[in-house]
Coordinates of C-alpha atoms and ligand atoms in Angstrom, one line a residue:
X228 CA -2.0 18.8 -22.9
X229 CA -2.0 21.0 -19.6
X230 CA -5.2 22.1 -20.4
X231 CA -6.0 18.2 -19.8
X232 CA -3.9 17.9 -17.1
X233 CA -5.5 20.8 -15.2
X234 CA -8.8 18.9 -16.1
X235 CA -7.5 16.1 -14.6
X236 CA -6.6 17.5 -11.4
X237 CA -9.8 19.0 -10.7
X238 CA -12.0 15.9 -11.6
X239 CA -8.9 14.3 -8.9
X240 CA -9.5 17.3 -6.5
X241 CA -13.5 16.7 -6.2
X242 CA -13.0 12.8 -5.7
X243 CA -10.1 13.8 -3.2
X244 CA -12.9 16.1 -1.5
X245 CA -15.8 13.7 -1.5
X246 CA -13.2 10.9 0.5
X247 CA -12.8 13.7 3.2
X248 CA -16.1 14.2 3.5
X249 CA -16.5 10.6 4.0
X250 CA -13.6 10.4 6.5
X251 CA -15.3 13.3 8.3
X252 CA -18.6 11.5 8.6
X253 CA -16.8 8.5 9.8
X254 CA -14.9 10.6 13.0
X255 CA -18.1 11.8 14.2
X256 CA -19.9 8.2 13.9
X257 CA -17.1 6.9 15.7
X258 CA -16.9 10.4 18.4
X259 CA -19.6 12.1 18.7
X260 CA -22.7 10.9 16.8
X261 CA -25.9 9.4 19.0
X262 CA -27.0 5.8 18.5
X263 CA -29.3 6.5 16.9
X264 CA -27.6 7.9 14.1
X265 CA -26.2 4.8 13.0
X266 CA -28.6 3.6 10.2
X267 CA -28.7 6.8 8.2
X268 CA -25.1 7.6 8.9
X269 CA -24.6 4.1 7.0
X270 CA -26.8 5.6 3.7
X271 CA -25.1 8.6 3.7
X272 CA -21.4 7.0 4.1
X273 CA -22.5 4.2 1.2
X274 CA -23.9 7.3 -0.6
X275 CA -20.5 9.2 -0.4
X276 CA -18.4 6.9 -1.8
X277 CA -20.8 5.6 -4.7
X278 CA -20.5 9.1 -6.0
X279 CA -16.8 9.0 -5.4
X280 CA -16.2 5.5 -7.0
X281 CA -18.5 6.3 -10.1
X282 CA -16.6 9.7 -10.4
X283 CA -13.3 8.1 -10.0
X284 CA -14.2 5.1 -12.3
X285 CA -15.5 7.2 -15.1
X286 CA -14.4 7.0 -18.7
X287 CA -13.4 10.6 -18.8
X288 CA -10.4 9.7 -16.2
X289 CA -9.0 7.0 -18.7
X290 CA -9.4 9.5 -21.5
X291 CA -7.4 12.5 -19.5
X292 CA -5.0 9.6 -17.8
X293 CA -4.7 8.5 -21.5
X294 CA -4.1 12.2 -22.9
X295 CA -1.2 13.2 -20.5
X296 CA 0.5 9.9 -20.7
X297 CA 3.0 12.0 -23.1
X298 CA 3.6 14.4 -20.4
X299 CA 4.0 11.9 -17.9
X300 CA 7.1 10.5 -19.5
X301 CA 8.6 14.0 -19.7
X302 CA 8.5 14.3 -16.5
X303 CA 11.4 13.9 -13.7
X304 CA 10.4 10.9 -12.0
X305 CA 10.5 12.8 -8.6
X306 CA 8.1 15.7 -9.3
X307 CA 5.4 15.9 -8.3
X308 CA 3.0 15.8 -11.1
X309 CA 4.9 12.3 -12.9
X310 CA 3.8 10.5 -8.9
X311 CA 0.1 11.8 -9.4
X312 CA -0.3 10.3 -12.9
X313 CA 1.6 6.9 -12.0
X314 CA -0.8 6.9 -8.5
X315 CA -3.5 7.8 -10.1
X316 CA -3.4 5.4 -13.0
X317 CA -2.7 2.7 -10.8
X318 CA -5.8 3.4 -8.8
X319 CA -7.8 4.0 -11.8
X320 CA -6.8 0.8 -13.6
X321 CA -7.3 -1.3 -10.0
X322 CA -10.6 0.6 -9.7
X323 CA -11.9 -0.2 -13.2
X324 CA -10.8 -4.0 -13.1
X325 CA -13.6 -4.6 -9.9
X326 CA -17.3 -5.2 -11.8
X327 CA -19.9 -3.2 -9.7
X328 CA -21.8 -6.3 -8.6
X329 CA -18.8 -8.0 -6.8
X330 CA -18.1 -4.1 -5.1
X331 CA -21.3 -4.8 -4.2
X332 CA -21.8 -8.1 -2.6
X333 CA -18.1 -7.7 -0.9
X334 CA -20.1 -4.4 0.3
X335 CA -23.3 -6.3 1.5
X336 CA -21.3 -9.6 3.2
X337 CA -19.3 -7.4 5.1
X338 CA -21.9 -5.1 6.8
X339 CA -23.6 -8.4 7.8
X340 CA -20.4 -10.0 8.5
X341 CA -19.3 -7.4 10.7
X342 CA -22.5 -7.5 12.9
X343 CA -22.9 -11.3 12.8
X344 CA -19.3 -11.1 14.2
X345 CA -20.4 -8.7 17.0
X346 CA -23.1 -11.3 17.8
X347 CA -21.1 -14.5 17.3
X348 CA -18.5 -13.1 19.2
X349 CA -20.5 -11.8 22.4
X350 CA -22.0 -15.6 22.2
X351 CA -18.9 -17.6 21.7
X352 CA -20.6 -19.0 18.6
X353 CA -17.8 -19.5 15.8
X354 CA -20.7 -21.7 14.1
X355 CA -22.9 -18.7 13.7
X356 CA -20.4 -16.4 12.5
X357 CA -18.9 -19.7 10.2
X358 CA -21.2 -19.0 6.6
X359 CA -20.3 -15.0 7.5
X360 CA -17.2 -15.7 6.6
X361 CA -16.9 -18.5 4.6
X362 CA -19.3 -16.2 2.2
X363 CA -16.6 -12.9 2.6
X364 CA -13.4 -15.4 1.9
X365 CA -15.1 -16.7 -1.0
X366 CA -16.3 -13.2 -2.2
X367 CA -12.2 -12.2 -1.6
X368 CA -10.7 -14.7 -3.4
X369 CA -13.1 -14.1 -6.5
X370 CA -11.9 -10.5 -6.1
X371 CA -8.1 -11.4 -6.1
X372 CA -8.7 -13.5 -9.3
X373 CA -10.4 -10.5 -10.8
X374 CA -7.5 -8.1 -9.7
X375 CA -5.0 -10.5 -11.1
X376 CA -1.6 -11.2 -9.5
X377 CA 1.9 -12.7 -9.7
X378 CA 3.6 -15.7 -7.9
X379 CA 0.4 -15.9 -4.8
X380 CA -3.1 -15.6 -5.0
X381 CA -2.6 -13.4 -1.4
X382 CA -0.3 -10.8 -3.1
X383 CA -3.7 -9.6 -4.7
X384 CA -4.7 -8.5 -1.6
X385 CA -1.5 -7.5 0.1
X386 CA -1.1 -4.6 -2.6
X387 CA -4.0 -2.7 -1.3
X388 CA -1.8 -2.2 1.8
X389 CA 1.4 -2.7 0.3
X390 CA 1.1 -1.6 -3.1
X391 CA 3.7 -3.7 -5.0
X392 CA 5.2 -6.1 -1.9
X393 CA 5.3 -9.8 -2.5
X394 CA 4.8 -12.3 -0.3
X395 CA 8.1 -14.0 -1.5
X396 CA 9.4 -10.4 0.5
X397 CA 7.7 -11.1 3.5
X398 CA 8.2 -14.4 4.3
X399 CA 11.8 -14.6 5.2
X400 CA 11.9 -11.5 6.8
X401 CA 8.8 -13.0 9.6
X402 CA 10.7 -15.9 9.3
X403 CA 13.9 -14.4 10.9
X404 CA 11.7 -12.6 13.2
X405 CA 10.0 -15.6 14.3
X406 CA 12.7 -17.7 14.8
X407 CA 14.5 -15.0 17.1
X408 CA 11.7 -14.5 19.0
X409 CA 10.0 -17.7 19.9
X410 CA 13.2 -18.3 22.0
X411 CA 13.3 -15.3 23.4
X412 CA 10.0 -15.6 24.9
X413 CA 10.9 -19.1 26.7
X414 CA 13.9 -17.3 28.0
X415 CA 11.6 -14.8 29.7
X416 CA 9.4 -17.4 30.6
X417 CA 12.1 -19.2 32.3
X418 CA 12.5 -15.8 34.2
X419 CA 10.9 -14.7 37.5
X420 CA 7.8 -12.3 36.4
X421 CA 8.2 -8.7 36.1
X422 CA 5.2 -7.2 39.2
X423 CA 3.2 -4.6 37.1
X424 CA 0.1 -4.9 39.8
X425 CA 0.2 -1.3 40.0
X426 CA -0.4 -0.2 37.1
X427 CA -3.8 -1.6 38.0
X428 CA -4.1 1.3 40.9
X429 CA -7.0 4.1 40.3
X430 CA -5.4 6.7 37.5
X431 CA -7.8 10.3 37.3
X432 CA -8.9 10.1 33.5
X433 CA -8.6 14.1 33.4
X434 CA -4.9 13.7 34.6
X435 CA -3.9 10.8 31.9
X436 CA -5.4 13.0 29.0
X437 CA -3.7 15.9 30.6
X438 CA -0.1 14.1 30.4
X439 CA -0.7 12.6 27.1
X440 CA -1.3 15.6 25.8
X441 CA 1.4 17.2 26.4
X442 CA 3.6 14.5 25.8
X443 CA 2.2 14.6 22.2
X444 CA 2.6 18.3 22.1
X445 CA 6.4 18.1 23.0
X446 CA 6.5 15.0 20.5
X447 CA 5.3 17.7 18.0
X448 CA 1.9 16.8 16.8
X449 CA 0.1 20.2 16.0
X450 CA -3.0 20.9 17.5
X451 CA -3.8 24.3 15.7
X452 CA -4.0 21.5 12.8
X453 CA -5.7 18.5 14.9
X454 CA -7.2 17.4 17.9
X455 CA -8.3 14.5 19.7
X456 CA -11.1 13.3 20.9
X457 CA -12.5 9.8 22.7
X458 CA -13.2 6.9 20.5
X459 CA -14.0 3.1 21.9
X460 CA -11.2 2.1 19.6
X461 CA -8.3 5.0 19.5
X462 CA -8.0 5.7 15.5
X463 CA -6.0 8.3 13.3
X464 CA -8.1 10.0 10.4
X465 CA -7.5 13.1 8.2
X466 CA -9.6 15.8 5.7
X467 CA -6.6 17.5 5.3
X468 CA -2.7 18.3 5.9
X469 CA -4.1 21.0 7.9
X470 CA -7.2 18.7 10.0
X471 CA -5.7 15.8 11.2
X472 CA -7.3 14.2 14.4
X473 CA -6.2 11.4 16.7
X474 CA -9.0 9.6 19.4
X475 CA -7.5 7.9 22.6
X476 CA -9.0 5.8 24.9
X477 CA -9.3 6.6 28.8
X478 CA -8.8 3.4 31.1
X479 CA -9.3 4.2 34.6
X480 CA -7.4 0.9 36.3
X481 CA -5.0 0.7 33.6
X482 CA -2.9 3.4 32.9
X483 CA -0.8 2.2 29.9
X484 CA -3.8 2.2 27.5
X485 CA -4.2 5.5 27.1
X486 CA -0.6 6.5 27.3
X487 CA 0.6 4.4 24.9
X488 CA -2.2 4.7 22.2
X489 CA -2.0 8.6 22.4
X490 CA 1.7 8.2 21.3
X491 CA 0.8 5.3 18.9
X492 CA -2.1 7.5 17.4
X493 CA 0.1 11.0 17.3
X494 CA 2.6 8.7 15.2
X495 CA 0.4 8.2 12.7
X496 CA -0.8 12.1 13.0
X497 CA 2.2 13.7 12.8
X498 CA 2.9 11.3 9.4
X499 CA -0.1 12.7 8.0
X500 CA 0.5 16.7 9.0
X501 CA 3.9 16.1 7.3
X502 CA 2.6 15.2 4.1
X503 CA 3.3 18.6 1.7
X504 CA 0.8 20.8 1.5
X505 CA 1.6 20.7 -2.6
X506 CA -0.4 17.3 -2.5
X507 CA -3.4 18.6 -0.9
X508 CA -6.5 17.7 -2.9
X509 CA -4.8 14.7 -4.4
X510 CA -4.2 11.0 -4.3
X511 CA -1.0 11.5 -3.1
X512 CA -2.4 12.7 0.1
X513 CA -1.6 9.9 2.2
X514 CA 1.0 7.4 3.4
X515 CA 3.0 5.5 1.4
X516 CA 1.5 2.1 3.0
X517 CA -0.1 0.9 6.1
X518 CA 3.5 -0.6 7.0
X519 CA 4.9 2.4 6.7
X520 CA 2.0 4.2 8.8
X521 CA 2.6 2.0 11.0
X522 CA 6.2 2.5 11.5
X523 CA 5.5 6.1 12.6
X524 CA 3.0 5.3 15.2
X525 CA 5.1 2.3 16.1
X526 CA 8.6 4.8 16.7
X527 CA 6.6 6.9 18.5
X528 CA 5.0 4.6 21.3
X529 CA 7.8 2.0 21.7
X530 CA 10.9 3.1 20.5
X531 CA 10.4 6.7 21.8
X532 CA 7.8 6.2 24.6
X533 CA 9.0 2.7 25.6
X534 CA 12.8 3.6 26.4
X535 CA 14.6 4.2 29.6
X536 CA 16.0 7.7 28.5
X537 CA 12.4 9.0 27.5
X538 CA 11.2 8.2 30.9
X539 CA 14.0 9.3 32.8
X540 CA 12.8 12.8 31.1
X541 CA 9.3 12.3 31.6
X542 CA 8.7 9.9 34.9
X543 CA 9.0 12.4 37.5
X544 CA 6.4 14.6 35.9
X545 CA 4.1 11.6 35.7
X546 CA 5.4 10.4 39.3
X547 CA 3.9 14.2 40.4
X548 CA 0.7 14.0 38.7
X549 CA 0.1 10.6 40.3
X550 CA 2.0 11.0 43.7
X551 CA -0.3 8.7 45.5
X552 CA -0.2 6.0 42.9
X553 CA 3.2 6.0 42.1
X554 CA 5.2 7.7 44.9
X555 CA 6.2 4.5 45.9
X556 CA 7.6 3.0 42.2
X557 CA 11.0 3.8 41.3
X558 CA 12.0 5.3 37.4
X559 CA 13.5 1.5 37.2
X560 CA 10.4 -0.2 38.6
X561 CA 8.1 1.7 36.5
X562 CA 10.2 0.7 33.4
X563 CA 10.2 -2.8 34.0
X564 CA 6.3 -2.6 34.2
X565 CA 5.5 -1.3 31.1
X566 CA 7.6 -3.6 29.1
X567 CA 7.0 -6.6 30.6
X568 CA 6.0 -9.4 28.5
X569 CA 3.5 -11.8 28.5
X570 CA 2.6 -14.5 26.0
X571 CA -1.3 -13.8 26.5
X572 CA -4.4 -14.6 24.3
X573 CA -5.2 -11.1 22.8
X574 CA -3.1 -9.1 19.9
X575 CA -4.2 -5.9 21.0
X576 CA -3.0 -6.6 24.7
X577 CA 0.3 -8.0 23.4
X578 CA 4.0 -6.6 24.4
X579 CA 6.5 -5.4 21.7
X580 CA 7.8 -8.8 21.8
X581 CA 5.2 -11.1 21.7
X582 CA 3.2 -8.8 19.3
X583 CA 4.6 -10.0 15.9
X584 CA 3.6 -13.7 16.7
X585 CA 0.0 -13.0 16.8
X586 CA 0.6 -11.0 13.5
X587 CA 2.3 -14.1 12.4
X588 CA -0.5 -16.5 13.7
X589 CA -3.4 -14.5 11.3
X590 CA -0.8 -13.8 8.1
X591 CA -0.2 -18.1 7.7
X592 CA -3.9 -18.6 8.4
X593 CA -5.1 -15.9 5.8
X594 CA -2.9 -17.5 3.0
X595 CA -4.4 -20.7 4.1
X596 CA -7.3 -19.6 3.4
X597 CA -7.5 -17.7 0.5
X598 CA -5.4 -20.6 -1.2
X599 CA -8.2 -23.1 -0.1
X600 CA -5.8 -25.2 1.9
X601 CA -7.8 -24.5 5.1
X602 CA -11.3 -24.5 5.3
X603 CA -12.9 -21.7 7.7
X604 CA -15.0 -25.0 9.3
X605 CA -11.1 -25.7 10.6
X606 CA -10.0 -22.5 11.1
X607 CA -10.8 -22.4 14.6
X608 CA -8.9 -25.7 15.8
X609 CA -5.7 -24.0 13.7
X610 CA -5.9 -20.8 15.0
X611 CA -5.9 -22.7 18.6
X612 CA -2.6 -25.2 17.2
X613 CA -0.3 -21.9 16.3
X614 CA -1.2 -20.2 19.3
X615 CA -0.2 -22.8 21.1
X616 CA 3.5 -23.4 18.9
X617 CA 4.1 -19.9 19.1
X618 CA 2.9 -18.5 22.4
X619 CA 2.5 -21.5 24.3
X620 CA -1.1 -21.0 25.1
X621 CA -4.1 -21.9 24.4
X622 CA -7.5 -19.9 23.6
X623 CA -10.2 -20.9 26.4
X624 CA -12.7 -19.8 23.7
X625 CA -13.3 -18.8 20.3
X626 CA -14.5 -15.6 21.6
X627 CA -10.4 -14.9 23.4
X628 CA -9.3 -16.9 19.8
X629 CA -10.0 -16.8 16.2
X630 CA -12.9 -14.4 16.9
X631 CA -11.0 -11.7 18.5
X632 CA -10.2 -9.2 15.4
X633 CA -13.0 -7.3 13.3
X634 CA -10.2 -7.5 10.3
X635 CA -11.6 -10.7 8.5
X636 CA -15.2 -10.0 9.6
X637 CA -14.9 -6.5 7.5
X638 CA -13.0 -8.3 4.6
X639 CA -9.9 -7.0 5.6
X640 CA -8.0 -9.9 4.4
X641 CA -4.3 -9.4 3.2
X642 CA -4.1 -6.2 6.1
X643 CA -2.1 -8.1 9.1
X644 CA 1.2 -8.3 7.6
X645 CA 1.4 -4.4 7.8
X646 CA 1.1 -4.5 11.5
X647 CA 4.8 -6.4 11.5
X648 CA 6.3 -4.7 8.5
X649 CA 5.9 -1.5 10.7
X650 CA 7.5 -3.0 14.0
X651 CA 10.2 -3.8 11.4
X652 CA 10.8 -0.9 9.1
X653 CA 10.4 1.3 12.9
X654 CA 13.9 0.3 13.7
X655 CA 15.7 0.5 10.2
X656 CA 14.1 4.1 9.8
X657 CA 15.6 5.0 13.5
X658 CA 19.0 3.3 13.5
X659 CA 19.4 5.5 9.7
X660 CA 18.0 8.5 11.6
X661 CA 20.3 7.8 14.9
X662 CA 23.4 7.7 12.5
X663 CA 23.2 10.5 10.8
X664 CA 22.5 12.6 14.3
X665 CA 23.9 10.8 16.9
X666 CA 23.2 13.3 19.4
X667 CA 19.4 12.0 19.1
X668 CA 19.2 9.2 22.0
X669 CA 20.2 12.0 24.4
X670 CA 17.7 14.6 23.1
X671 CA 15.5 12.2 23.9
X672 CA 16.4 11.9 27.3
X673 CA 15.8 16.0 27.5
X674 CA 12.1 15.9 26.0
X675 CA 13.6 16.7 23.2
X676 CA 12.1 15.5 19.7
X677 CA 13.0 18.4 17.0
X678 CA 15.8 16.5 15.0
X679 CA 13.4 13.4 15.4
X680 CA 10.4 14.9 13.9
X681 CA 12.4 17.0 11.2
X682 CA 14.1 13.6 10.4
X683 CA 10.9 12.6 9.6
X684 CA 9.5 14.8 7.9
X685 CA 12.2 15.5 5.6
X686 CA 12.9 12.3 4.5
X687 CA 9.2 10.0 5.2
X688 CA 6.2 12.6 5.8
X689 CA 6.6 15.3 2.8
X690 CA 6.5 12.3 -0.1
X691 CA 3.0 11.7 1.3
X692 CA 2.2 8.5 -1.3
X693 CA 4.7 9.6 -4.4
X694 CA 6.9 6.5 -3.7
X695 CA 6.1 2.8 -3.1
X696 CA 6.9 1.6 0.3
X697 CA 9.9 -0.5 -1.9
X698 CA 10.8 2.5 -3.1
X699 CA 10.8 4.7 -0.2
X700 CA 12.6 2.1 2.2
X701 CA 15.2 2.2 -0.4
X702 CA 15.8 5.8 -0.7
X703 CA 15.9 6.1 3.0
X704 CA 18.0 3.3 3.7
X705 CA 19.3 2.3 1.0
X706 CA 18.6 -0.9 0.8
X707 CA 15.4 -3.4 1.5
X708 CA 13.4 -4.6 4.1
X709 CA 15.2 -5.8 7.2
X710 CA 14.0 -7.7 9.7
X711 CA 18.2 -7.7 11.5
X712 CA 17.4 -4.4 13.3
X713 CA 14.6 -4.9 15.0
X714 CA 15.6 -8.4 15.9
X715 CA 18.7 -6.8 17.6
X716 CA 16.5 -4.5 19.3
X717 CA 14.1 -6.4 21.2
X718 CA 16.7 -9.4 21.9
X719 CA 19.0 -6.6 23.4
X720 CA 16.5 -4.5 24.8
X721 CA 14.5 -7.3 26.6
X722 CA 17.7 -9.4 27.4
X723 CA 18.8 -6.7 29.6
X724 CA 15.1 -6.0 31.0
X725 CA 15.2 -9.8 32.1
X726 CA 18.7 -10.1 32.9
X727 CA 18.3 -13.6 30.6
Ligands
LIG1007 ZN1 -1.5 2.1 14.1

């Protein structure tokens, strides 16, 4: 039997291999490759993971999964080996349940969907982009029927990002979050403006990289085992516990963008350089969810990077590297600026605060449709309704409205939820850390992230994907999902920002 399990591992070793080669072809499309790259670099991507599915799909992995089973159950539920063959054979049996032709017409609707997006989008021409997607929502549900699922057709799909959640979790816990928060925002509403013009002014692109850097440095993010590079959409992606790169992206008139998506994107870098180098090569070389992913990134940016204490560390460093541009703002000023909130139009522009309700806005529309309640014909006169119930305002097109996102377009379906789940598990994680070393708020005030990171590490990072998000809240915390903490959070944080 460890001859079969050392069999095992190698066949899982190779696929592991093949998915960072595929990873690393997708960096340098998204980096460094030439237009003109883009057609071939599609073949050879599709080509990758063909050979990885077929390899991972094969009946020699049932037949080895099938063999160890014994072992398996032998094993101490925390080692190492007993996570690989519950991962693995949870994968395998999701993998073999999918018939090839629906893998590939998902495939084929999505690459056009995706570029009939781009188009329709450009155009503000929902009608053009309308059979896209009605074809890839169809195509999804047949795939959630296929996959098979309990209570909702949508927890199908959630448990690619989520494996095991429910949406019987998740709806009181955005319920709570959306009932404290669409009152909050009135009350800031009702307040006078916060002026963030200049953030606006002319920031040196070599300068922001500069600051970013080491910001992400003193976070802790290791560059002798990543880098970053410049990507139109900042991304995290990994070959390895020891390659792990980040991509930012460089506005001139806006300095925020950059800042905070080098923080967001060393989050999710430092996660993945924390994983244990004992699950290199396998499955279990990843994180535990996108929710949970997210909750690294999400500390990082606005829990860390968003607080008065780091930036009474950091501002006059940032106030010397930009003397002309912000000479002039005061620590106080500058704080204001960068979390002021505005119900706006666009998710990706959105403030901590008003963030969750656009989450909200695409999670109720995206059970609506894959339960056939809505009809994508009259999704873009909904998506307009909750925008205006939640945010109180109201898309001027399709184009600033239900078009927006690539998610749906690339059959990402069931993948918005994660976005919130992360906001909310940020601040259980970081209240459990903060107790345990109290010490912590004012090591951040010093630059100081050490107890942060090894927090971290210790008790997130190094399980890599052994546990289920469930499972790994639980040992953490404690307890479940909790949506009190981060509810306290912004309403404290935000009523003292607005004086409300
Ligand atoms: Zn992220």
């Amino acid at each position: 039997m460890e001859q079969k399990l050392a069999t095992l591992k190698a066949r899982l070793a190779e696929i592991a291999d093949l998915h960072a080669t595929g990873a690393l072809l997708g960096w340098d499309q998204e980096t460094y490759m030439p237009d003109g790259g883009a057609a071939e670099r599609a073949e050879q991507l599709a080509t990758i993971y063909k050979i990885a599915h077929e390899k991972f799909t094969a009946d020699e992995i049932g037949e080895l999964l099938e063999a160890v089973q014994p072992l398996a159950e032998q094993l101490d539920d925390d080692a190492d080996d007993a996570a690989l063959l519950r991962v693995a054979r949870r994968d395998y049996d999701k993998a073999r349940k999918l018939p090839t032709d629906l893998v590939v017409a998902l495939s084929r609707a999505t690459s056009h969907g995706v570029e009939s997006w781009k188009k329709a989008r450009a155009a503000n021409d929902f009608a053009a982009f309308q059979p896209h997607l009605e074809k890839i929502v169809d195509l999804t549900i047949q795939k959630a029927e296929v996959l098979g699922y309990e209570e909702h057709i949508y927890n199908a799909l959630l448990d690619d990002y989520e494996p095991d959640m429910k949406i019987s979790q998740i709806n009181p816990i955005f319920r709570q979050v959306k009932d404290a928060t669409v009152p909050l925002v009135a009350a800031i509403n009702a307040q006078p403006p916060i002026d963030a013009s200049f953030l606006h002014r002319r920031f040196d692109p070599k300068t922001q990289w500069d600051f970013g850097v080491a910001v992400v440095k003193d976070f802790g993010y290791d560059f002798t085992r990543g880098r970053q590079d410049k990507s139109a959409h900042p991304f995290t992606t990994s070959f390895g516990v020891g390659d792990v790169r980040i991509t930012t992206r460089i506005l001139e008139n806006y300095l925020p963008s950059a800042l905070f998506s080098t923080m967001h994107e060393a989050g999710h870098g430092m996660y993945e350089q924390g994983i244990a180098p004992s699950l290199a090569r396998t499955p279990l070389r990843d994180g535990a969810s996108l929710g949970i992913h997210e909750s690294q990134s999400r500390m990082w940016e606005n829990v860390v990077g968003r607080s008065m204490g780091f930036w009474q560390h950091y501002y006059p460093t940032l106030q010397k590297s930009f003397s002309a541009q912000l000479g002039d703002v005061s620590l106080e000023t500058f704080y204001r600026a960068i979390n002021k909130v505005t119900p706006s139009l666009i998710r990706v522009e959105a403030d901590e605060v008003t963030y969750n309700l656009h989450i909200f806005v695409r999670f109720e529309l995206e059970q609506a449709l894959v339960t056939g309640e809505l009809k994508v014909a009259d999704l873009p006169e909904a998506w307009n309704e909750k925008y205006r119930a939640y945010l109180g305002v109201t898309p001027d097109s399709d184009t600033n409205g239900v078009m927006q996102d690539i998610h749906w377009s690339s059959g990402l379906i069931g993948y918005f939820p994660t976005y919130s789940l992360g906001n909310i598990l940020s601040m259980q994680f970081f209240n459990k850390m903060v107790a345990e070393n109290p010490a912590i708020p004012a090591e951040i005030a010093r630059g100081e992230f050490g107890t942060v990171l090894g927090w971290l590490r210790e008790n997130i990072h190094r399980h890599g994907r052994k546990y289920t998000p469930a499972e790994l809240v639980e040992r953490v915390t404690g307890g479940g999902i909790d949506a009190q903490p981060y509810i306290k959070y912004i309403t404290d944080k935000y009523t003292e920002i607005y004086g409300s």
